[in-house]
Amino acid sequence: MPAKELQLDQAACAECGLCVAVCGYDALVLHATELEVIQSECVLCDACVIACPTEALTIE
Amino acid sequence: MPVSDRDYDVVIVGAGPAGGLAAITTARAGLRTLLVEKHAVIGEPLCCAEGISLCGLNDNIPVDRRWIDADIERCVLYSPGGRQLRLHHPDAGYVLSRRRFEQGLVDIAAAHGCDVVTNTEATGLVADDGGRFRGVRLQENGRAYIAGCAVIIAADGIESMVARWAGLDTLLPTDRLDSAAQFLFSGVPDLDPTRMEFYFDTEIAPGGYAWVFPKGEDLANVGIALAPAVAGSRKAMPMLREFMKRRFGAAAPTPLKRTVGGIPEFCGRKFMLKQNVLVTGDAARLLDSITGAGIANALWSGRLAGETAVEFLRDGRGDLSILKRYPERWMAARGRQMRYFLWARQIFLRMSNADLDAVIAATGALYNDQTVTAIDPIDVIKKALRARPSLLRLARHVVW
């Protein structure tokens, strides 16, 4: 079974930056028009998934 | 050796209300000021319900009527059991057009000589050996450069990276924030353009509330904020759709725009200053912890940060201790009320629907259908607690 990863649904993401504010590992970077997930930094802590208002982030 | 293409006295990152008013303050005092906005358009994307009290705006900047979408005179609070608390406050406040408002602030700053760059992302800070920050790394359409400066004002919102680069631990625990979603609607039925609606119900908005804020005759911001720590796996956007069905039924209006974002709890002064970086507005978590209101606090902190930067550069000869006046003045002006709201939030998060009914009934006995010109939120909280003392038990686990 492949390892779990933080998945981003770009269509659902509103680039609000809430996930960046709760990420303690600098695994999310918000650019002017898009969110970038840096998988190498993500520890799958779930904080961004809990905070995201639009269900754009999941761990699968 | 110059560190940049051009040196400034002050570089402000983020052209929202805090950054805009900071820029006006420093540019008007004659400081060479650069205001940096990462988005292409000032005021976009919106992350706000756009409501502000009359004094929150008027005390900070002369009001330009073009910024106002609606003058608010009435508020109605709905309790889970169907009780209503109706407030008539002739000068309650405004619903702004944040886009016109923020562009207006930037225009004023530019008229005072502030340089404004949009579509430009801050990517880091430059520090000297002593730990003082000497510039901001910027990237504009692939061109990277450094804007040198003596003071940096971080006004880059809830996800502030400038504060983080300055060395502040800005990580937001998920039990200390609200997660919010909002639609801008046209064709809203039964809309009074002078009336705000607030809905309190743990089923509608666990740990938060839902709102309908008019923006003129036909438009309204309809939104919901919830506390993830109370809501569990329930999310703001699906819960907003549920609220829409309850409020409007089959006559659902047409959504024009979607907005989501976070509302952090107030955290005291600890995120307001690091070396010569002054942190303002949402970036410093300067929000009312009960209402989530942040525009007035952003304006106030932006202005104080700007005034302190002027003193630091003009009168203080760069003495870092001058900058400590910024958080001190902010806390002296707003600290008591902000701390009280934070304490009340700890109780609010634990309230049941029966508690909400009791509080709205008790407050209704004070204000219902009366014309009021001033409401002291601290007095309201005290009276609500007196009406239902069991609420105090909910505060037992408050962590300071």
Tab-separated table of C-alpha atoms in Angstrom:
chain	number	residue	atom	x	y	z
A	1	MET	CA	0.000	0.000	0.000
A	2	PRO	CA	1.455	3.402	-0.919
A	3	ALA	CA	2.303	5.783	1.931
A	4	LYS	CA	-0.313	8.392	2.818
A	5	GLU	CA	0.137	11.916	1.546
A	6	LEU	CA	-1.471	15.312	1.988
A	7	GLN	CA	-3.735	15.759	-1.029
A	8	LEU	CA	-4.805	19.169	-2.319
A	9	ASP	CA	-7.941	19.651	-4.410
A	10	GLN	CA	-6.939	22.802	-6.308
A	11	ALA	CA	-10.503	23.361	-7.529
A	12	ALA	CA	-11.864	23.455	-3.957
A	13	CYS	CA	-8.975	25.545	-2.549
A	14	ALA	CA	-9.826	29.241	-2.097
A	15	GLU	CA	-6.232	30.264	-1.264
A	16	CYS	CA	-7.326	31.654	2.106
A	17	GLY	CA	-4.063	30.818	3.864
A	18	LEU	CA	-5.635	29.220	6.911
A	19	CYS	CA	-3.688	25.985	6.355
A	20	VAL	CA	-0.435	27.962	6.149
A	21	ALA	CA	-1.247	29.651	9.450
A	22	VAL	CA	-1.780	26.338	11.261
A	23	CYS	CA	1.088	24.398	9.656
A	24	GLY	CA	3.986	24.103	12.074
A	25	TYR	CA	6.280	22.507	9.527
A	26	ASP	CA	6.326	25.001	6.650
A	27	ALA	CA	4.807	22.317	4.432
A	28	LEU	CA	2.368	24.722	2.795
A	29	VAL	CA	3.261	27.886	0.907
A	30	LEU	CA	0.682	30.319	-0.391
A	31	HIS	CA	1.740	32.137	-3.540
A	32	ALA	CA	-0.254	34.976	-5.064
A	33	THR	CA	-2.661	32.701	-6.901
A	34	GLU	CA	-2.017	29.151	-5.721
A	35	LEU	CA	-1.213	26.961	-2.763
A	36	GLU	CA	1.875	24.753	-2.878
A	37	VAL	CA	2.206	21.560	-0.822
A	38	ILE	CA	5.785	20.618	0.035
A	39	GLN	CA	5.401	16.903	0.681
A	40	SER	CA	8.964	16.500	1.997
A	41	GLU	CA	8.134	18.811	4.944
A	42	CYS	CA	4.646	17.419	5.705
A	43	VAL	CA	4.402	15.160	8.772
A	44	LEU	CA	0.675	14.350	8.218
A	45	CYS	CA	-0.297	16.044	11.514
A	46	ASP	CA	-3.814	16.822	10.223
A	47	ALA	CA	-3.935	20.442	11.482
A	48	CYS	CA	-4.494	21.923	8.005
A	49	VAL	CA	-7.166	19.329	7.221
A	50	ILE	CA	-9.063	20.290	10.395
A	51	ALA	CA	-8.798	24.026	9.716
A	52	CYS	CA	-9.582	24.059	5.973
A	53	PRO	CA	-13.109	25.461	5.510
A	54	THR	CA	-13.632	23.991	2.030
A	55	GLU	CA	-12.535	20.344	2.335
A	56	ALA	CA	-9.725	21.069	-0.120
A	57	LEU	CA	-7.142	19.181	1.935
A	58	THR	CA	-7.276	15.490	2.794
A	59	ILE	CA	-4.786	12.863	3.887
A	60	GLU	CA	-5.009	9.771	1.692
B	1	MET	CA	27.213	48.769	0.219
B	2	PRO	CA	23.565	49.337	-0.628
B	3	VAL	CA	21.444	46.232	-0.163
B	4	SER	CA	18.785	47.146	-2.667
B	5	ASP	CA	17.758	48.761	-5.901
B	6	ARG	CA	16.386	51.500	-3.705
B	7	ASP	CA	16.421	52.105	0.035
B	8	TYR	CA	13.396	53.041	2.098
B	9	ASP	CA	12.773	54.090	5.659
B	10	VAL	CA	9.822	51.716	5.972
B	11	VAL	CA	8.722	48.679	3.964
B	12	ILE	CA	5.153	47.522	4.617
B	13	VAL	CA	4.139	44.046	3.465
B	14	GLY	CA	0.422	43.663	2.763
B	15	ALA	CA	-1.958	46.347	1.466
B	16	GLY	CA	-5.006	45.552	3.614
B	17	PRO	CA	-6.450	48.010	6.149
B	18	ALA	CA	-3.477	47.705	8.551
B	19	GLY	CA	-0.857	48.104	5.827
B	20	GLY	CA	-2.794	50.877	4.119
B	21	LEU	CA	-3.150	53.002	7.244
B	22	ALA	CA	0.456	52.345	8.284
B	23	ALA	CA	1.540	53.541	4.818
B	24	ILE	CA	-0.582	56.684	5.051
B	25	THR	CA	0.885	57.455	8.501
B	26	THR	CA	4.554	57.037	7.573
B	27	ALA	CA	4.307	58.608	4.104
B	28	ARG	CA	2.417	61.619	5.451
B	29	ALA	CA	5.206	62.131	8.013
B	30	GLY	CA	7.724	62.242	5.181
B	31	LEU	CA	9.252	58.799	5.594
B	32	ARG	CA	10.269	57.042	2.382
B	33	THR	CA	7.702	54.241	2.348
B	34	LEU	CA	7.190	51.163	0.170
B	35	LEU	CA	3.885	49.262	0.309
B	36	VAL	CA	4.082	45.744	-1.127
B	37	GLU	CA	1.031	43.692	-2.181
B	38	LYS	CA	1.397	40.174	-3.518
B	39	HIS	CA	-1.916	40.105	-5.353
B	40	ALA	CA	-2.498	41.892	-8.648
B	41	VAL	CA	-5.525	43.838	-7.385
B	42	ILE	CA	-5.716	45.745	-4.078
B	43	GLY	CA	-8.572	44.360	-1.962
B	44	GLU	CA	-8.684	40.987	-3.708
B	45	PRO	CA	-9.188	38.272	-2.706
B	46	LEU	CA	-11.586	39.250	0.050
B	47	CYS	CA	-11.338	37.456	3.398
B	48	CYS	CA	-13.873	39.397	5.446
B	49	ALA	CA	-17.564	39.993	6.220
B	50	GLU	CA	-16.865	43.752	5.808
B	51	GLY	CA	-18.707	44.991	8.909
B	52	ILE	CA	-17.169	47.732	11.074
B	53	SER	CA	-18.468	49.914	13.900
B	54	LEU	CA	-18.897	53.613	13.287
B	55	CYS	CA	-16.142	54.634	15.716
B	56	GLY	CA	-13.884	51.800	14.523
B	57	LEU	CA	-13.695	53.547	11.174
B	58	ASN	CA	-14.234	57.230	12.050
B	59	ASP	CA	-11.677	57.271	14.867
B	60	ASN	CA	-8.949	56.131	12.510
B	61	ILE	CA	-9.565	57.798	9.138
B	62	PRO	CA	-11.917	60.432	7.713
B	63	VAL	CA	-14.660	58.441	6.020
B	64	ASP	CA	-15.082	58.570	2.260
B	65	ARG	CA	-18.713	57.664	1.453
B	66	ARG	CA	-17.550	55.740	-1.610
B	67	TRP	CA	-16.198	53.042	0.721
B	68	ILE	CA	-19.608	52.362	2.278
B	69	ASP	CA	-22.032	49.768	0.899
B	70	ALA	CA	-24.562	50.002	3.750
B	71	ASP	CA	-25.202	52.129	6.847
B	72	ILE	CA	-26.216	49.821	9.678
B	73	GLU	CA	-28.874	50.918	12.166
B	74	ARG	CA	-30.269	47.622	13.403
B	75	CYS	CA	-29.024	44.231	14.544
B	76	VAL	CA	-31.101	41.124	15.194
B	77	LEU	CA	-29.679	38.202	17.165
B	78	TYR	CA	-31.522	34.878	16.768
B	79	SER	CA	-31.309	32.240	19.492
B	80	PRO	CA	-31.631	28.479	18.891
B	81	GLY	CA	-35.100	28.416	20.501
B	82	GLY	CA	-36.403	31.112	18.184
B	83	ARG	CA	-35.945	34.098	20.480
B	84	GLN	CA	-34.928	37.375	18.865
B	85	LEU	CA	-32.912	40.197	20.326
B	86	ARG	CA	-33.582	43.341	18.308
B	87	LEU	CA	-31.238	46.290	18.685
B	88	HIS	CA	-31.878	49.693	17.202
B	89	HIS	CA	-28.637	51.645	17.154
B	90	PRO	CA	-28.877	54.592	14.727
B	91	ASP	CA	-25.094	54.838	14.365
B	92	ALA	CA	-24.114	51.208	14.711
B	93	GLY	CA	-21.671	51.111	11.820
B	94	TYR	CA	-21.095	50.239	8.222
B	95	VAL	CA	-20.746	47.376	5.811
B	96	LEU	CA	-17.800	48.364	3.652
B	97	SER	CA	-16.754	47.538	0.176
B	98	ARG	CA	-13.343	46.282	1.256
B	99	ARG	CA	-12.076	46.536	-2.293
B	100	ARG	CA	-12.957	50.217	-2.680
B	101	PHE	CA	-11.881	50.885	0.911
B	102	GLU	CA	-8.435	49.311	0.564
B	103	GLN	CA	-7.850	50.910	-2.833
B	104	GLY	CA	-8.911	54.222	-1.270
B	105	LEU	CA	-6.344	53.856	1.548
B	106	VAL	CA	-3.607	52.986	-0.958
B	107	ASP	CA	-4.533	56.001	-3.088
B	108	ILE	CA	-4.202	58.300	-0.069
B	109	ALA	CA	-0.825	56.765	0.832
B	110	ALA	CA	0.368	57.162	-2.773
B	111	ALA	CA	-0.764	60.784	-2.801
B	112	HIS	CA	1.528	61.334	0.198
B	113	GLY	CA	4.459	59.876	-1.726
B	114	CYS	CA	4.305	56.190	-0.798
B	115	ASP	CA	5.631	53.802	-3.462
B	116	VAL	CA	3.143	50.983	-4.110
B	117	VAL	CA	3.960	47.721	-5.886
B	118	THR	CA	1.380	45.015	-6.612
B	119	ASN	CA	1.902	41.499	-7.932
B	120	THR	CA	5.034	41.433	-5.795
B	121	GLU	CA	5.700	38.696	-3.285
B	122	ALA	CA	7.861	39.041	-0.191
B	123	THR	CA	10.097	35.965	-0.054
B	124	GLY	CA	12.265	36.680	2.990
B	125	LEU	CA	14.011	39.224	5.193
B	126	VAL	CA	17.625	40.373	5.236
B	127	ALA	CA	19.245	40.634	8.680
B	128	ASP	CA	22.586	42.048	9.759
B	129	ASP	CA	25.001	40.415	12.215
B	130	GLY	CA	23.297	42.105	15.153
B	131	GLY	CA	19.945	40.530	14.288
B	132	ARG	CA	18.408	43.778	13.097
B	133	PHE	CA	16.505	43.531	9.817
B	134	ARG	CA	17.824	45.619	6.955
B	135	GLY	CA	15.528	44.778	4.082
B	136	VAL	CA	12.829	42.635	2.507
B	137	ARG	CA	13.455	40.187	-0.346
B	138	LEU	CA	10.897	40.744	-3.061
B	139	GLN	CA	9.946	38.948	-6.238
B	140	GLU	CA	8.044	40.649	-9.041
B	141	ASN	CA	7.309	38.720	-12.232
B	142	GLY	CA	10.445	36.641	-11.826
B	143	ARG	CA	12.638	39.628	-10.952
B	144	ALA	CA	14.119	39.231	-7.476
B	145	TYR	CA	15.396	42.232	-5.553
B	146	ILE	CA	15.870	43.550	-2.040
B	147	ALA	CA	14.184	46.662	-0.716
B	148	GLY	CA	16.440	47.995	2.032
B	149	CYS	CA	14.807	49.699	5.015
B	150	ALA	CA	15.139	50.643	8.682
B	151	VAL	CA	11.692	49.412	9.783
B	152	ILE	CA	9.490	46.608	8.470
B	153	ILE	CA	5.745	46.583	9.102
B	154	ALA	CA	4.169	43.129	8.703
B	155	ALA	CA	0.551	43.506	7.571
B	156	ASP	CA	0.376	40.244	5.668
B	157	GLY	CA	-2.659	38.723	7.327
B	158	ILE	CA	-3.410	35.540	9.208
B	159	GLU	CA	-0.772	33.505	7.372
B	160	SER	CA	1.907	36.171	7.994
B	161	MET	CA	5.234	34.918	6.757
B	162	VAL	CA	7.039	38.181	7.590
B	163	ALA	CA	6.369	37.650	11.312
B	164	ARG	CA	7.622	34.079	10.981
B	165	TRP	CA	10.790	35.153	9.169
B	166	ALA	CA	11.370	37.729	11.906
B	167	GLY	CA	11.509	34.856	14.400
B	168	LEU	CA	8.032	34.915	15.919
B	169	ASP	CA	6.436	31.500	16.397
B	170	THR	CA	3.175	32.327	14.636
B	171	LEU	CA	1.921	28.745	14.423
B	172	LEU	CA	-1.835	28.758	15.092
B	173	PRO	CA	-3.156	25.837	17.141
B	174	THR	CA	-6.484	24.701	15.688
B	175	ASP	CA	-8.253	25.148	19.051
B	176	ARG	CA	-7.447	28.864	18.917
B	177	LEU	CA	-9.072	29.801	15.651
B	178	ASP	CA	-12.361	29.900	13.818
B	179	SER	CA	-12.785	28.612	10.304
B	180	ALA	CA	-15.134	30.723	8.195
B	181	ALA	CA	-16.956	30.642	4.857
B	182	GLN	CA	-19.099	33.247	3.145
B	183	PHE	CA	-21.025	33.877	-0.063
B	184	LEU	CA	-21.821	37.242	-1.586
B	185	PHE	CA	-25.409	36.994	-2.820
B	186	SER	CA	-27.615	39.056	-5.045
B	187	GLY	CA	-31.400	38.906	-4.881
B	188	VAL	CA	-31.566	38.200	-1.135
B	189	PRO	CA	-35.233	38.028	-0.036
B	190	ASP	CA	-36.497	40.052	2.972
B	191	LEU	CA	-33.317	42.092	3.106
B	192	ASP	CA	-33.364	45.296	5.142
B	193	PRO	CA	-30.289	47.248	3.950
B	194	THR	CA	-29.866	48.782	7.428
B	195	ARG	CA	-30.088	45.535	9.421
B	196	MET	CA	-27.514	42.905	10.305
B	197	GLU	CA	-28.628	39.388	11.283
B	198	PHE	CA	-26.708	37.075	13.635
B	199	TYR	CA	-27.668	33.430	14.234
B	200	PHE	CA	-26.418	31.579	17.304
B	201	ASP	CA	-27.041	27.828	17.407
B	202	THR	CA	-24.592	24.997	18.041
B	203	GLU	CA	-26.257	23.050	15.217
B	204	ILE	CA	-25.910	25.892	12.698
B	205	ALA	CA	-22.460	27.133	13.703
B	206	PRO	CA	-20.706	25.129	16.451
B	207	GLY	CA	-18.512	27.500	18.490
B	208	GLY	CA	-19.373	30.428	16.217
B	209	TYR	CA	-22.277	32.138	14.502
B	210	ALA	CA	-23.869	32.715	11.115
B	211	TRP	CA	-24.489	36.179	9.677
B	212	VAL	CA	-26.366	38.108	7.015
B	213	PHE	CA	-24.738	41.514	6.359
B	214	PRO	CA	-26.511	43.713	3.793
B	215	LYS	CA	-24.490	45.448	1.095
B	216	GLY	CA	-27.132	47.754	-0.310
B	217	GLU	CA	-30.641	47.033	-1.542
B	218	ASP	CA	-30.007	43.719	-3.199
B	219	LEU	CA	-26.622	42.332	-2.087
B	220	ALA	CA	-25.579	40.602	1.136
B	221	ASN	CA	-22.649	38.754	2.658
B	222	VAL	CA	-24.013	35.532	4.135
B	223	GLY	CA	-21.491	33.576	6.132
B	224	ILE	CA	-20.653	31.260	8.955
B	225	ALA	CA	-17.739	30.918	11.354
B	226	LEU	CA	-17.197	27.804	13.417
B	227	ALA	CA	-14.591	26.588	15.886
B	228	PRO	CA	-12.919	23.444	14.505
B	229	ALA	CA	-12.260	22.303	18.086
B	230	VAL	CA	-16.043	22.218	18.703
B	231	ALA	CA	-17.238	21.343	15.194
B	232	GLY	CA	-15.220	18.129	14.872
B	233	SER	CA	-15.239	16.970	11.284
B	234	ARG	CA	-17.941	19.436	10.210
B	235	LYS	CA	-16.618	22.043	7.763
B	236	ALA	CA	-17.530	25.683	7.276
B	237	MET	CA	-18.485	25.574	3.591
B	238	PRO	CA	-20.929	22.602	3.763
B	239	MET	CA	-22.420	24.043	6.982
B	240	LEU	CA	-22.913	27.391	5.249
B	241	ARG	CA	-24.916	25.604	2.536
B	242	GLU	CA	-27.070	24.045	5.280
B	243	PHE	CA	-27.626	27.465	6.846
B	244	MET	CA	-28.640	28.858	3.443
B	245	LYS	CA	-31.410	26.253	3.226
B	246	ARG	CA	-32.667	27.188	6.712
B	247	ARG	CA	-32.553	30.936	6.163
B	248	PHE	CA	-33.786	31.182	2.579
B	249	GLY	CA	-35.518	27.854	1.891
B	250	ALA	CA	-36.359	27.349	-1.763
B	251	ALA	CA	-35.894	31.065	-2.475
B	252	ALA	CA	-32.120	30.731	-2.400
B	253	PRO	CA	-30.452	33.788	-3.928
B	254	THR	CA	-27.703	33.721	-6.536
B	255	PRO	CA	-24.147	33.400	-5.188
B	256	LEU	CA	-21.755	35.855	-6.840
B	257	LYS	CA	-18.574	35.189	-4.916
B	258	ARG	CA	-17.137	32.709	-2.442
B	259	THR	CA	-14.861	33.678	0.443
B	260	VAL	CA	-13.187	31.503	3.056
B	261	GLY	CA	-10.580	32.111	5.715
B	262	GLY	CA	-9.561	31.903	9.340
B	263	ILE	CA	-10.231	34.050	12.387
B	264	PRO	CA	-7.536	33.654	15.054
B	265	GLU	CA	-8.037	34.250	18.770
B	266	PHE	CA	-6.441	37.324	20.315
B	267	CYS	CA	-3.093	36.352	21.824
B	268	GLY	CA	-2.030	39.469	23.715
B	269	ARG	CA	1.006	41.430	22.698
B	270	LYS	CA	3.338	38.549	21.971
B	271	PHE	CA	3.080	38.669	18.179
B	272	MET	CA	3.302	42.456	17.789
B	273	LEU	CA	7.046	43.148	17.773
B	274	LYS	CA	10.349	41.477	16.990
B	275	GLN	CA	13.464	43.626	16.688
B	276	ASN	CA	12.544	46.283	14.114
B	277	VAL	CA	9.589	44.352	12.668
B	278	LEU	CA	6.188	45.706	13.776
B	279	VAL	CA	3.354	43.226	13.241
B	280	THR	CA	-0.173	44.586	12.712
B	281	GLY	CA	-3.794	43.515	12.214
B	282	ASP	CA	-4.608	39.856	11.603
B	283	ALA	CA	-0.887	39.033	11.346
B	284	ALA	CA	-0.569	39.922	15.059
B	285	ARG	CA	-3.950	38.249	15.833
B	286	LEU	CA	-5.531	41.556	16.841
B	287	LEU	CA	-9.138	40.382	16.507
B	288	ASP	CA	-12.115	40.527	18.847
B	289	SER	CA	-12.332	36.928	20.035
B	290	ILE	CA	-16.154	36.878	20.309
B	291	THR	CA	-17.227	38.718	17.168
B	292	GLY	CA	-14.199	37.960	15.017
B	293	ALA	CA	-14.146	41.621	14.021
B	294	GLY	CA	-10.744	42.755	12.838
B	295	ILE	CA	-10.898	45.785	10.518
B	296	ALA	CA	-10.960	48.431	13.261
B	297	ASN	CA	-8.163	46.682	15.153
B	298	ALA	CA	-6.174	46.484	11.927
B	299	LEU	CA	-6.612	50.208	11.278
B	300	TRP	CA	-5.739	51.108	14.839
B	301	SER	CA	-2.634	48.911	14.966
B	302	GLY	CA	-1.498	50.058	11.502
B	303	ARG	CA	-1.738	53.667	12.566
B	304	LEU	CA	0.098	53.052	15.883
B	305	ALA	CA	2.810	51.048	14.112
B	306	GLY	CA	3.246	53.880	11.605
B	307	GLU	CA	3.385	56.542	14.330
B	308	THR	CA	5.937	54.524	16.281
B	309	ALA	CA	8.074	54.063	13.162
B	310	VAL	CA	8.053	57.836	12.696
B	311	GLU	CA	9.220	58.394	16.297
B	312	PHE	CA	11.874	55.694	15.933
B	313	LEU	CA	13.393	57.217	12.793
B	314	ARG	CA	12.834	60.895	13.381
B	315	ASP	CA	13.289	61.394	17.101
B	316	GLY	CA	14.797	58.177	18.386
B	317	ARG	CA	17.857	57.941	16.135
B	318	GLY	CA	17.104	54.281	15.567
B	319	ASP	CA	16.931	53.316	19.239
B	320	LEU	CA	15.124	49.937	19.212
B	321	SER	CA	13.559	50.537	22.635
B	322	ILE	CA	11.383	53.252	21.013
B	323	LEU	CA	9.584	50.516	19.066
B	324	LYS	CA	8.307	48.952	22.298
B	325	ARG	CA	5.918	51.880	22.533
B	326	TYR	CA	3.849	50.260	19.766
B	327	PRO	CA	2.573	47.198	21.678
B	328	GLU	CA	2.400	49.221	24.904
B	329	ARG	CA	0.111	51.837	23.346
B	330	TRP	CA	-2.014	49.222	21.628
B	331	MET	CA	-2.551	47.291	24.850
B	332	ALA	CA	-3.268	50.457	26.824
B	333	ALA	CA	-5.988	51.390	24.325
B	334	ARG	CA	-7.528	48.015	23.503
B	335	GLY	CA	-5.998	45.387	25.760
B	336	ARG	CA	-8.644	45.301	28.490
B	337	GLN	CA	-11.553	44.777	26.118
B	338	MET	CA	-9.634	42.303	23.972
B	339	ARG	CA	-8.696	40.200	27.011
B	340	TYR	CA	-12.283	40.287	28.261
B	341	PHE	CA	-13.549	39.082	24.877
B	342	LEU	CA	-10.973	36.299	24.937
B	343	TRP	CA	-12.164	35.199	28.363
B	344	ALA	CA	-15.808	35.365	27.237
B	345	ARG	CA	-14.919	33.249	24.197
B	346	GLN	CA	-13.734	30.432	26.465
B	347	ILE	CA	-17.218	30.401	27.998
B	348	PHE	CA	-18.983	30.852	24.649
B	349	LEU	CA	-17.219	27.814	23.171
B	350	ARG	CA	-18.689	25.637	25.919
B	351	MET	CA	-22.251	27.001	25.771
B	352	SER	CA	-25.204	24.758	24.953
B	353	ASN	CA	-28.240	25.883	22.989
B	354	ALA	CA	-30.110	26.285	26.312
B	355	ASP	CA	-27.338	28.620	27.525
B	356	LEU	CA	-27.537	30.630	24.280
B	357	ASP	CA	-31.325	30.964	24.672
B	358	ALA	CA	-30.899	32.193	28.258
B	359	VAL	CA	-28.215	34.751	27.387
B	360	ILE	CA	-30.153	36.170	24.438
B	361	ALA	CA	-33.304	36.361	26.586
B	362	ALA	CA	-31.409	38.158	29.378
B	363	THR	CA	-29.781	40.617	26.990
B	364	GLY	CA	-33.124	41.136	25.265
B	365	ALA	CA	-34.588	42.229	28.602
B	366	LEU	CA	-31.993	45.014	28.612
B	367	TYR	CA	-32.154	46.237	25.057
B	368	ASN	CA	-35.038	44.727	23.085
B	369	ASP	CA	-36.740	47.249	20.806
B	370	GLN	CA	-35.109	50.167	22.606
B	371	THR	CA	-33.108	52.737	20.748
B	372	VAL	CA	-29.566	52.648	22.052
B	373	THR	CA	-26.619	54.789	21.098
B	374	ALA	CA	-23.858	52.929	22.882
B	375	ILE	CA	-23.431	49.341	23.994
B	376	ASP	CA	-20.670	48.383	26.371
B	377	PRO	CA	-19.808	44.788	25.462
B	378	ILE	CA	-18.210	44.189	28.850
B	379	ASP	CA	-21.422	45.291	30.589
B	380	VAL	CA	-23.460	42.972	28.359
B	381	ILE	CA	-21.239	40.020	29.189
B	382	LYS	CA	-21.488	40.779	32.923
B	383	LYS	CA	-25.288	40.991	32.802
B	384	ALA	CA	-25.561	37.772	30.790
B	385	LEU	CA	-23.414	35.990	33.370
B	386	ARG	CA	-25.548	37.375	36.168
B	387	ALA	CA	-28.680	36.042	34.442
B	388	ARG	CA	-27.210	32.572	34.111
B	389	PRO	CA	-24.435	32.154	36.693
B	390	SER	CA	-23.964	28.511	35.683
B	391	LEU	CA	-22.113	29.894	32.654
B	392	LEU	CA	-19.267	30.785	34.980
B	393	ARG	CA	-18.758	27.118	35.676
B	394	LEU	CA	-17.972	26.715	31.990
B	395	ALA	CA	-14.976	28.974	32.512
B	396	ARG	CA	-13.373	26.614	34.987
B	397	HIS	CA	-11.053	25.196	32.377
B	398	VAL	CA	-10.005	28.495	30.913
B	399	VAL	CA	-6.288	28.445	30.212
B	400	TRP	CA	-4.535	31.798	30.294
